[in-house]
CSV table of C-alpha atoms and ligand atoms in Angstrom, one decimal:
chain,number,residue,atom,x,y,z
A,1,MET,CA,-1.3,40.7,64.9
A,2,ARG,CA,-0.4,44.4,65.1
A,3,ARG,CA,1.6,46.3,62.5
A,4,GLN,CA,2.1,50.0,61.8
A,5,VAL,CA,1.1,49.6,58.2
A,6,CYS,CA,-1.1,46.8,56.6
A,7,ILE,CA,-0.5,46.6,52.9
A,8,ILE,CA,-3.0,44.8,50.7
A,9,GLY,CA,-1.5,43.4,47.5
A,10,GLY,CA,1.8,41.7,46.8
A,11,GLY,CA,2.5,43.3,43.4
A,12,PRO,CA,5.2,45.9,42.8
A,13,SER,CA,3.4,48.7,44.6
A,14,GLY,CA,2.8,46.8,47.9
A,15,LEU,CA,6.2,45.1,47.9
A,16,LEU,CA,8.1,48.3,47.2
A,17,LEU,CA,6.3,50.2,50.0
A,18,SER,CA,6.9,47.4,52.4
A,19,GLN,CA,10.6,47.2,51.6
A,20,LEU,CA,11.1,51.0,51.8
A,21,LEU,CA,9.3,51.2,55.1
A,22,HIS,CA,11.3,48.3,56.5
A,23,ARG,CA,14.5,50.2,55.8
A,24,GLN,CA,13.3,53.0,57.9
A,25,GLY,CA,12.2,50.8,60.8
A,26,ILE,CA,8.5,51.0,60.1
A,27,ASP,CA,6.9,47.6,60.3
A,28,SER,CA,4.3,46.3,57.8
A,29,VAL,CA,2.6,43.1,56.6
A,30,VAL,CA,1.6,42.4,53.0
A,31,LEU,CA,-1.6,40.4,52.3
A,32,GLU,CA,-1.6,38.8,48.8
A,33,ARG,CA,-4.7,37.0,47.4
A,34,LYS,CA,-2.7,34.7,45.1
A,35,THR,CA,0.6,32.7,45.4
A,36,ARG,CA,4.0,34.1,44.8
A,37,ASP,CA,4.4,32.0,41.7
A,38,TYR,CA,1.1,33.3,40.3
A,39,VAL,CA,2.2,36.9,40.9
A,40,LEU,CA,5.6,36.3,39.2
A,41,SER,CA,3.9,34.5,36.2
A,42,ARG,CA,2.3,37.7,35.0
A,43,ILE,CA,4.1,39.5,32.2
A,44,ARG,CA,3.5,43.2,32.4
A,45,ALA,CA,5.5,46.4,32.2
A,46,GLY,CA,9.0,46.7,30.8
A,47,ILE,CA,10.0,50.4,31.1
A,48,LEU,CA,11.2,52.0,34.3
A,49,GLU,CA,11.4,55.8,34.7
A,50,THR,CA,14.4,57.1,36.6
A,51,GLY,CA,12.1,57.8,39.5
A,52,MET,CA,11.3,54.1,39.8
A,53,VAL,CA,15.0,53.2,39.4
A,54,ASN,CA,15.9,55.5,42.3
A,55,LEU,CA,13.2,54.0,44.5
A,56,MET,CA,14.6,50.5,43.8
A,57,ARG,CA,18.0,51.8,44.8
A,58,GLU,CA,16.6,53.5,48.0
A,59,ALA,CA,14.9,50.1,48.8
A,60,GLY,CA,18.2,48.4,48.4
A,61,VAL,CA,17.1,46.1,45.6
A,62,SER,CA,18.8,47.6,42.6
A,63,GLU,CA,21.9,45.4,42.2
A,64,ARG,CA,20.4,43.0,39.6
A,65,MET,CA,18.5,45.8,37.9
A,66,ASP,CA,21.8,47.8,37.5
A,67,ARG,CA,23.5,44.6,36.2
A,68,GLU,CA,20.8,43.3,33.9
A,69,GLY,CA,18.8,46.4,33.0
A,70,TYR,CA,19.2,48.2,29.7
A,71,ILE,CA,19.5,52.0,29.5
A,72,HIS,CA,17.5,53.4,26.6
A,73,GLU,CA,18.2,56.9,25.5
A,74,GLY,CA,15.5,57.2,22.8
A,75,THR,CA,12.8,55.5,20.9
A,76,VAL,CA,11.5,55.1,17.3
A,77,ILE,CA,8.1,56.5,16.3
A,78,ALA,CA,6.8,55.1,13.0
A,79,HIS,CA,3.7,55.8,10.9
A,80,GLY,CA,3.5,53.6,7.9
A,81,ASP,CA,7.0,53.7,6.4
A,82,ASP,CA,7.6,57.2,7.9
A,83,ARG,CA,9.9,56.7,10.9
A,84,PHE,CA,11.9,59.1,13.2
A,85,GLY,CA,13.7,58.9,16.5
A,86,ILE,CA,13.1,60.9,19.7
A,87,ASN,CA,16.4,61.2,21.6
A,88,PHE,CA,15.5,61.4,25.3
A,89,LYS,CA,19.1,62.1,26.3
A,90,ASP,CA,19.6,65.1,23.9
A,91,LEU,CA,16.1,66.5,24.8
A,92,THR,CA,16.0,66.0,28.5
A,93,GLY,CA,19.4,64.7,29.7
A,94,ASP,CA,17.5,61.6,31.1
A,95,HIS,CA,16.7,58.1,29.9
A,96,VAL,CA,14.6,55.1,30.8
A,97,MET,CA,15.6,51.6,32.0
A,98,ILE,CA,14.4,48.4,30.4
A,99,TYR,CA,13.8,45.9,33.2
A,100,GLY,CA,10.7,43.8,33.3
A,101,GLN,CA,8.1,44.2,36.0
A,102,THR,CA,8.4,40.5,36.7
A,103,GLU,CA,12.1,41.0,37.6
A,104,VAL,CA,11.2,44.1,39.7
A,105,THR,CA,8.7,42.0,41.6
A,106,ARG,CA,11.1,39.0,42.0
A,107,ASP,CA,13.8,41.3,43.4
A,108,LEU,CA,11.4,42.8,45.9
A,109,TYR,CA,10.1,39.4,47.0
A,110,ASP,CA,13.7,38.3,47.5
A,111,ALA,CA,14.5,41.4,49.6
A,112,ARG,CA,11.4,40.9,51.8
A,113,ASP,CA,12.5,37.3,52.4
A,114,ALA,CA,16.0,38.4,53.3
A,115,ALA,CA,14.7,41.0,55.7
A,116,GLY,CA,12.3,38.5,57.3
A,117,GLY,CA,9.4,40.5,56.0
A,118,THR,CA,5.9,39.1,56.4
A,119,VAL,CA,4.0,38.4,53.1
A,120,ILE,CA,0.9,36.3,53.6
A,121,PHE,CA,-0.2,34.5,50.4
A,122,ASN,CA,-3.5,33.0,49.6
A,123,ALA,CA,-5.2,35.6,51.8
A,124,GLU,CA,-8.9,35.4,51.0
A,125,GLY,CA,-11.8,37.6,52.0
A,126,VAL,CA,-9.6,40.6,52.8
A,127,THR,CA,-11.8,43.2,54.5
A,128,ILE,CA,-10.9,46.6,55.7
A,129,HIS,CA,-12.6,47.8,58.8
A,130,ASP,CA,-12.9,51.2,60.4
A,131,ALA,CA,-10.7,52.9,57.8
A,132,ASP,CA,-12.3,56.2,58.7
A,133,SER,CA,-11.3,55.9,62.3
A,134,ASP,CA,-8.0,56.2,64.2
A,135,ALA,CA,-8.0,52.4,64.8
A,136,PRO,CA,-8.4,50.6,61.5
A,137,TYR,CA,-8.1,46.9,61.2
A,138,VAL,CA,-8.0,44.3,58.4
A,139,THR,CA,-9.4,40.7,58.5
A,140,TYR,CA,-8.6,37.9,56.1
A,141,ILE,CA,-8.9,34.2,55.9
A,142,THR,CA,-6.2,31.5,55.3
A,143,GLU,CA,-6.9,27.8,55.4
A,144,GLY,CA,-10.4,28.5,56.6
A,145,THR,CA,-9.4,30.5,59.6
A,146,GLU,CA,-10.1,34.2,60.0
A,147,HIS,CA,-7.3,36.5,61.2
A,148,ARG,CA,-7.2,40.1,62.3
A,149,ILE,CA,-4.5,42.8,61.8
A,150,ASP,CA,-4.7,45.9,63.8
A,151,CYS,CA,-2.7,48.8,62.3
A,152,ASP,CA,-2.2,52.5,62.1
A,153,PHE,CA,-2.7,52.7,58.3
A,154,VAL,CA,-3.9,50.5,55.4
A,155,ALA,CA,-2.2,50.8,52.0
A,156,GLY,CA,-4.5,49.6,49.2
A,157,CYS,CA,-2.0,48.2,46.7
A,158,ASP,CA,-4.4,45.5,45.4
A,159,GLY,CA,-4.8,46.6,41.8
A,160,PHE,CA,-7.8,47.4,39.7
A,161,HIS,CA,-9.9,44.5,40.9
A,162,GLY,CA,-8.9,44.7,44.5
A,163,VAL,CA,-11.0,45.4,47.6
A,164,SER,CA,-9.4,48.7,48.7
A,165,ARG,CA,-11.0,51.2,46.2
A,166,ARG,CA,-14.4,49.6,46.8
A,167,THR,CA,-14.0,50.2,50.6
A,168,ILE,CA,-14.3,53.9,50.0
A,169,PRO,CA,-18.0,54.8,50.1
A,170,LEU,CA,-19.6,55.6,46.7
A,171,ASP,CA,-20.7,59.0,48.0
A,172,VAL,CA,-17.0,59.8,48.7
A,173,ARG,CA,-15.5,58.4,45.5
A,174,ARG,CA,-15.4,60.1,42.1
A,175,GLU,CA,-14.4,57.9,39.2
A,176,TYR,CA,-13.3,58.9,35.7
A,177,GLU,CA,-13.0,56.3,33.0
A,178,LYS,CA,-12.5,55.9,29.3
A,179,VAL,CA,-12.6,52.4,27.8
A,180,TYR,CA,-10.8,52.0,24.5
A,181,PRO,CA,-12.5,50.0,21.7
A,182,PHE,CA,-9.4,47.8,21.2
A,183,GLY,CA,-6.8,45.8,23.2
A,184,TRP,CA,-3.2,44.8,22.9
A,185,LEU,CA,-2.2,41.3,22.0
A,186,GLY,CA,1.2,40.8,23.5
A,187,ILE,CA,3.7,38.0,23.0
A,188,LEU,CA,7.1,37.1,24.5
A,189,SER,CA,9.6,35.3,22.3
A,190,GLU,CA,13.1,34.0,22.9
A,191,THR,CA,14.4,35.9,19.9
A,192,PRO,CA,16.7,38.9,19.5
A,193,PRO,CA,14.9,42.2,19.4
A,194,VAL,CA,14.2,43.6,15.9
A,195,HIS,CA,15.9,46.9,16.9
A,196,ASP,CA,18.1,48.2,19.7
A,197,GLU,CA,15.4,50.8,20.6
A,198,LEU,CA,11.7,50.4,21.1
A,199,ILE,CA,9.5,51.0,18.0
A,200,TYR,CA,6.1,52.5,18.5
A,201,ALA,CA,4.3,52.1,15.1
A,202,GLY,CA,1.0,53.4,13.9
A,203,SER,CA,-0.4,52.1,10.6
A,204,ASP,CA,-3.6,51.8,8.6
A,205,ARG,CA,-3.9,48.3,10.1
A,206,GLY,CA,-3.5,49.5,13.7
A,207,PHE,CA,-0.8,50.0,16.3
A,208,ALA,CA,2.2,47.8,17.0
A,209,LEU,CA,5.0,48.0,19.5
A,210,CYS,CA,8.4,46.3,19.4
A,211,SER,CA,10.0,46.0,22.8
A,212,MET,CA,12.3,43.7,24.6
A,213,ARG,CA,13.5,42.3,27.9
A,214,ASN,CA,17.1,41.3,27.0
A,215,ASP,CA,19.3,40.4,24.0
A,216,ASN,CA,17.4,37.2,23.4
A,217,LEU,CA,13.9,38.0,24.8
A,218,SER,CA,11.6,40.2,22.8
A,219,ARG,CA,8.2,41.6,23.7
A,220,TYR,CA,5.9,42.5,20.9
A,221,TYR,CA,2.3,43.9,20.8
A,222,VAL,CA,-0.3,44.5,18.1
A,223,GLN,CA,-3.5,46.4,18.6
A,224,CYS,CA,-6.4,43.9,18.4
A,225,SER,CA,-10.2,43.7,18.6
A,226,LEU,CA,-11.7,43.4,22.0
A,227,SER,CA,-13.6,40.3,20.7
A,228,ASP,CA,-10.3,38.6,20.0
A,229,SER,CA,-8.8,35.9,22.3
A,230,PRO,CA,-5.2,34.8,22.3
A,231,GLU,CA,-6.3,31.4,20.9
A,232,ASP,CA,-7.5,33.3,17.8
A,233,TRP,CA,-4.0,34.2,16.9
A,234,THR,CA,-1.4,31.6,15.8
A,235,ASP,CA,2.2,32.7,16.1
A,236,ASP,CA,2.4,32.9,12.3
A,237,ALA,CA,-0.6,35.2,12.2
A,238,PHE,CA,0.9,37.4,14.8
A,239,TRP,CA,4.2,37.7,13.1
A,240,ASP,CA,2.6,38.4,9.7
A,241,GLU,CA,0.4,41.2,11.2
A,242,LEU,CA,3.4,42.7,13.1
A,243,ARG,CA,5.4,42.8,9.8
A,244,LYS,CA,2.6,44.6,8.1
A,245,ARG,CA,2.5,47.3,10.8
A,246,ILE,CA,6.1,48.2,11.2
A,247,PRO,CA,8.4,49.9,8.6
A,248,GLN,CA,9.6,47.6,5.9
A,249,GLU,CA,13.2,47.9,6.9
A,250,PHE,CA,12.4,46.4,10.3
A,251,ALA,CA,9.9,43.9,9.0
A,252,ASP,CA,12.6,42.5,6.7
A,253,GLN,CA,15.0,42.0,9.6
A,254,LEU,CA,12.4,40.6,12.1
A,255,ILE,CA,13.6,37.3,13.6
A,256,THR,CA,10.5,35.3,14.7
A,257,GLY,CA,10.2,32.3,16.9
A,258,PRO,CA,7.6,30.5,19.1
A,259,SER,CA,5.7,32.6,21.6
A,260,ILE,CA,6.4,31.6,25.2
A,261,GLU,CA,3.6,33.9,26.5
A,262,LYS,CA,0.6,35.3,24.7
A,263,SER,CA,-2.1,37.5,26.3
A,264,ILE,CA,-4.5,40.2,25.5
A,265,ALA,CA,-4.8,43.3,27.7
A,266,PRO,CA,-7.9,45.6,27.4
A,267,LEU,CA,-7.0,49.3,27.3
A,268,ARG,CA,-8.6,51.7,29.8
A,269,SER,CA,-8.0,55.1,31.3
A,270,PHE,CA,-9.2,55.3,34.9
A,271,VAL,CA,-8.8,57.4,37.9
A,272,THR,CA,-10.5,57.4,41.3
A,273,GLU,CA,-10.5,60.4,43.6
A,274,PRO,CA,-9.7,60.9,46.4
A,275,MET,CA,-6.9,58.4,46.9
A,276,ARG,CA,-7.2,58.6,50.7
A,277,TRP,CA,-10.1,57.9,53.0
A,278,GLY,CA,-9.3,58.2,56.7
A,279,ARG,CA,-6.4,55.8,57.3
A,280,LEU,CA,-6.8,54.0,53.9
A,281,PHE,CA,-4.5,55.1,51.1
A,282,LEU,CA,-4.9,53.8,47.5
A,283,CYS,CA,-1.7,53.2,45.4
A,284,GLY,CA,-1.0,52.1,41.9
A,285,ASP,CA,-3.6,50.2,39.9
A,286,ALA,CA,-6.0,50.2,42.8
A,287,ALA,CA,-6.5,53.9,42.1
A,288,HIS,CA,-5.7,54.4,38.4
A,289,ILE,CA,-5.1,52.7,35.1
A,290,VAL,CA,-3.5,53.9,31.9
A,291,PRO,CA,-3.3,52.4,28.4
A,292,PRO,CA,0.2,51.0,28.3
A,293,THR,CA,1.1,53.1,25.2
A,294,GLY,CA,3.0,55.6,27.4
A,295,ALA,CA,4.6,52.9,29.7
A,296,LYS,CA,3.2,54.8,32.7
A,297,GLY,CA,1.3,52.0,34.6
A,298,LEU,CA,4.1,50.8,36.8
A,299,ASN,CA,5.7,54.2,36.9
A,300,THR,CA,2.7,56.0,38.3
A,301,ALA,CA,2.4,53.3,40.9
A,302,ALA,CA,6.0,54.2,41.8
A,303,SER,CA,5.3,57.9,42.3
A,304,ASP,CA,2.3,57.0,44.5
A,305,ILE,CA,4.6,54.9,46.6
A,306,HIS,CA,7.1,57.7,46.8
A,307,TYR,CA,4.5,60.2,48.1
A,308,LEU,CA,3.0,57.7,50.6
A,309,TYR,CA,6.4,56.5,51.8
A,310,GLN,CA,7.6,60.1,52.4
A,311,GLY,CA,4.3,61.0,54.1
A,312,LEU,CA,4.6,58.0,56.5
A,313,LEU,CA,8.2,58.8,57.3
A,314,GLN,CA,7.2,62.4,58.1
A,315,PHE,CA,4.4,61.0,60.4
A,316,TYR,CA,6.4,58.4,62.2
A,317,HIS,CA,9.8,60.2,62.4
A,318,GLU,CA,8.6,63.8,62.9
A,319,GLY,CA,5.0,63.4,64.2
A,320,ASP,CA,3.9,65.6,61.3
A,321,SER,CA,0.9,64.5,59.2
A,322,GLU,CA,1.3,67.0,56.4
A,323,GLY,CA,2.7,64.4,54.0
A,324,ILE,CA,-0.1,61.9,54.4
A,325,ASP,CA,-2.7,64.7,54.5
A,326,ARG,CA,-1.5,65.9,51.1
A,327,TYR,CA,-0.9,62.4,49.6
A,328,SER,CA,-4.0,62.3,47.4
A,329,GLU,CA,-3.4,65.9,46.1
A,330,LYS,CA,0.2,65.3,45.3
A,331,ALA,CA,-0.3,61.8,43.8
A,332,LEU,CA,-3.2,62.9,41.6
A,333,ALA,CA,-1.4,66.0,40.2
A,334,ARG,CA,1.2,63.7,38.7
A,335,ILE,CA,-1.2,60.9,37.8
A,336,TRP,CA,-3.5,63.1,35.7
A,337,LYS,CA,-0.4,64.3,33.6
A,338,ALA,CA,0.5,60.6,33.0
A,339,GLU,CA,-3.1,59.9,32.1
A,340,ARG,CA,-3.1,62.6,29.5
A,341,PHE,CA,0.2,61.5,28.0
A,342,SER,CA,-1.0,57.8,27.8
A,343,TRP,CA,-4.3,58.9,26.3
A,344,ALA,CA,-2.6,61.2,23.8
A,345,THR,CA,0.0,58.6,22.6
A,346,THR,CA,-2.8,56.1,22.3
A,347,ASN,CA,-4.8,58.4,20.1
A,348,LEU,CA,-1.7,59.3,18.1
A,349,LEU,CA,-0.9,55.7,17.0
A,350,HIS,CA,-4.0,53.6,17.2
A,351,ARG,CA,-6.8,53.1,14.7
A,352,TYR,CA,-10.3,53.7,16.0
A,353,PRO,CA,-13.1,51.8,14.3
A,354,ASP,CA,-15.1,55.0,13.7
A,355,GLN,CA,-12.3,57.3,12.5
A,356,SER,CA,-13.3,59.5,9.6
A,357,PRO,CA,-11.0,60.4,6.7
A,358,PHE,CA,-10.6,63.8,8.4
A,359,ASP,CA,-9.7,62.2,11.7
A,360,LEU,CA,-7.0,60.2,9.9
A,361,LYS,CA,-5.6,63.4,8.4
A,362,MET,CA,-5.5,64.9,11.8
A,363,GLN,CA,-3.7,61.9,13.2
A,364,LYS,CA,-1.1,62.0,10.4
A,365,ALA,CA,-0.6,65.7,11.0
A,366,ASP,CA,0.0,65.1,14.7
A,367,VAL,CA,2.7,62.5,13.9
A,368,ALA,CA,4.2,64.9,11.3
A,369,PHE,CA,4.3,67.7,13.9
A,370,LEU,CA,6.0,65.4,16.4
A,371,ARG,CA,8.5,64.4,13.7
A,372,ASP,CA,9.3,68.0,12.7
A,373,ASN,CA,9.0,70.1,15.9
A,374,HIS,CA,11.7,70.3,18.6
A,375,ALA,CA,9.3,71.5,21.3
A,376,ALA,CA,6.8,68.7,20.5
A,377,GLN,CA,9.6,66.2,20.8
A,378,THR,CA,10.9,67.7,24.0
A,379,ALA,CA,7.4,67.5,25.5
A,380,PHE,CA,7.1,63.9,24.4
A,381,ALA,CA,10.5,63.0,25.8
A,382,GLN,CA,9.9,64.8,29.2
A,383,ASN,CA,6.7,62.8,29.6
A,384,TYR,CA,8.2,59.5,28.5
A,385,VAL,CA,11.3,59.6,30.8
A,386,GLY,CA,9.0,60.7,33.6
A,387,LEU,CA,7.8,64.1,35.0
A,388,PRO,CA,9.3,65.2,38.3
A,389,TYR,CA,7.9,63.7,41.5
B,1,FAS,P1,-0.9,44.9,40.5
B,1,FAS,O1,-2.2,44.6,39.9
B,1,FAS,O2,0.3,44.5,39.8
B,1,FAS,O3,-0.8,44.1,41.9
B,1,FAS,C1,-1.9,44.0,42.8
B,1,FAS,C2,-1.8,42.7,43.6
B,1,FAS,O4,-2.9,42.7,44.6
B,1,FAS,C3,-1.9,41.5,42.8
B,1,FAS,O5,-0.8,40.6,43.1
B,1,FAS,C4,-3.3,40.9,43.2
B,1,FAS,O6,-3.2,39.4,43.2
B,1,FAS,C5,-3.4,41.4,44.6
B,1,FAS,N1,-4.8,41.5,45.0
B,1,FAS,C6,-5.9,41.9,44.3
B,1,FAS,N2,-7.0,41.9,45.1
B,1,FAS,C7,-6.6,41.5,46.3
B,1,FAS,C8,-7.3,41.3,47.5
B,1,FAS,N3,-8.6,41.5,47.6
B,1,FAS,N4,-6.6,40.8,48.6
B,1,FAS,C9,-5.2,40.6,48.5
B,1,FAS,N5,-4.5,40.8,47.4
B,1,FAS,C10,-5.2,41.2,46.3
B,1,FAS,N6,2.2,48.9,32.7
B,1,FAS,C11,3.2,49.3,31.9
B,1,FAS,O7,3.9,50.3,32.3
B,1,FAS,N7,3.5,48.7,30.7
B,1,FAS,C12,2.9,47.5,30.3
B,1,FAS,O8,3.2,47.0,29.3
B,1,FAS,C13,1.8,47.0,31.1
B,1,FAS,N8,1.1,45.9,30.7
B,1,FAS,C14,0.1,45.5,31.5
B,1,FAS,C15,-0.6,44.3,31.1
B,1,FAS,C16,-1.7,43.9,31.9
B,1,FAS,C17,-2.5,42.6,31.5
B,1,FAS,C18,-2.1,44.6,33.1
B,1,FAS,C19,-3.2,44.1,33.9
B,1,FAS,C20,-1.3,45.7,33.4
B,1,FAS,C21,-0.2,46.1,32.6
B,1,FAS,N9,0.5,47.3,33.0
B,1,FAS,C22,1.5,47.7,32.3
B,1,FAS,C23,0.2,48.0,34.2
B,1,FAS,C24,0.9,47.2,35.3
B,1,FAS,O9,2.3,47.1,35.1
B,1,FAS,C25,0.5,47.9,36.6
B,1,FAS,O10,0.7,49.3,36.5
B,1,FAS,C26,1.3,47.4,37.8
B,1,FAS,O11,1.1,46.0,37.9
B,1,FAS,C27,0.8,48.1,39.0
B,1,FAS,O12,1.2,47.5,40.1
B,1,FAS,P2,0.3,47.3,41.4
B,1,FAS,O13,-0.3,48.7,41.7
B,1,FAS,O14,1.2,46.7,42.4
B,1,FAS,O15,-0.9,46.4,41.0
B,2,PHB,C1,6.9,46.4,27.4
B,2,PHB,O1,8.1,46.2,27.1
B,2,PHB,O2,6.1,45.5,27.8
B,2,PHB,C2,6.3,47.8,27.1
B,2,PHB,C3,7.1,48.8,26.7
B,2,PHB,C4,6.6,50.0,26.4
B,2,PHB,C5,5.3,50.2,26.6
B,2,PHB,C6,4.4,49.2,27.0
B,2,PHB,C7,4.9,48.0,27.2
B,2,PHB,O3,4.7,51.5,26.3
C-alpha cells in the first residue's frame, strides 16, 4: 500500500489529522492498535478550546458538537469554603465548549467511514522504518500477516505508550518530566451536574473537580493516592469525600447516583523534543502529557494537528517545506505554555504530601491573589480558553 501520510494511532489526534487531510485531497491511512469499541470506551477529556472547535468545523465534523455541546463562559474556583468565579467572556471575549473526547472521537470515526477513509484496527507490531530518509515506510501485522505502507510522511499520533516517540534515537531526543505524587479518581454518573459551571476546588483534604457531559451526565474527580485503585473506593466513599472537598453550598445540593465509570489517572508533566525526526512527526500525547487540571491534554493535541496539517498543505499544495520544517518549533512554543499553566493550576489546588505550613500559606496566598486581582484572572482566563495558535 502507498499513502501520502501514514498516521499511527486512531485517537482524536490521528483521526482529526486524517479527516483534515482528506478534505484537502491528501490521502492517509490510520493504524490503530486496538478496536474502535475499545478506543471509544475510554472516558477522557471534556473541555474543548475554541481552536479545537474550529478544527472540528474545518474537518466538517462539528454538526453534533454544535448541537449537543455546551458553551461555558466561566468557571468556579474554590478553596475551602472560599469560592469565586472567573468570567472567561468578560476577561477574554472567548469561552470553552463542553463536549466529551469520546464524542469527538466518535464523530471523527463516523466522518472517516462516510469518506471511505482507511482505518486499520488491531494493527500489531507497528514499526516505523527509514524515518530519517526521503522514503519512510511502516510495517504492521494483522491476523498474523505482515503488511507494508510506503509513504511520504509518518504522523506519530499513538499516545504516551506508543511506538513513534521511541523511534526517535535516544541521542536525538531530550525528555522533560515531572511525575506528581498523586492521581485523579474520576467517576461518571447519570446525575444532573451540581452546578452549571465547572468547580475546581482545593481543600485541606485535597483537590476535587465537578464537571459534566450533559444535563444528566456528570463527571467528578477527587485527588487520590497513587497507591489507590478504583476498587478501593465505593461510590458512597467517593461521594462522601467529594462533599468534604467542595464548598458546603454545593455539597448540600449534590445529587449522587451509581457510577457508570470509575478510573484513576496518574498525573504527569512530560515533553519530548524535538517533535520531528526526518519524515516522522509526533503529535499529541505521543509527544507531551499534562496533568488534566488545566484541561489542556486534548487541546494541545489539537494545536499540534493544526501546525502539522498547515505544514503538509504548504508542502503538497505549494511545494514549500517551511511549515513542516518549523513544525516542532511552533508546536513546542505553545505546548510549553500549556505545560506551565497545567503545572501551575495543579500546584494551586492540590495537596502535596510534603507541604510545610509555609507552603500551605503560599498556596492560600496564590488563591487569594487570583481571587482579588484582575490581571491574574485575565491571565488565568486567557490560558484556560486557549492561547493563540
Ligand atoms: P490517545 O492516547 O488518545 O490516542 C492514541 C491512540 O494510539 C490510542 O487509540 C492507542 O490505542 C493507539 N496506539 C498506541 N500505541 C500504538 C501502536 N503502537 N500502534 C498503533 N496504535 C497505537 N485531557 C484533558 O484535556 N482532560 C482530561 O480530563 C483528560 N483525562 C485523561 C485521562 C486519562 C486516563 C488519560 C490517559 C488522558 C487524559 N487526558 C485528558 C488527556 C487525553 O485527553 C489526551 O490528551 C488525548 O487522548 C490525546 O489524544 P491522542 O494524542 O490522540 O492520544
Ligand atoms: C472533564 O470534564 O473530564 C474535565 C474537565 C476539566 C478538566 C479536566 C477534566 O480540567
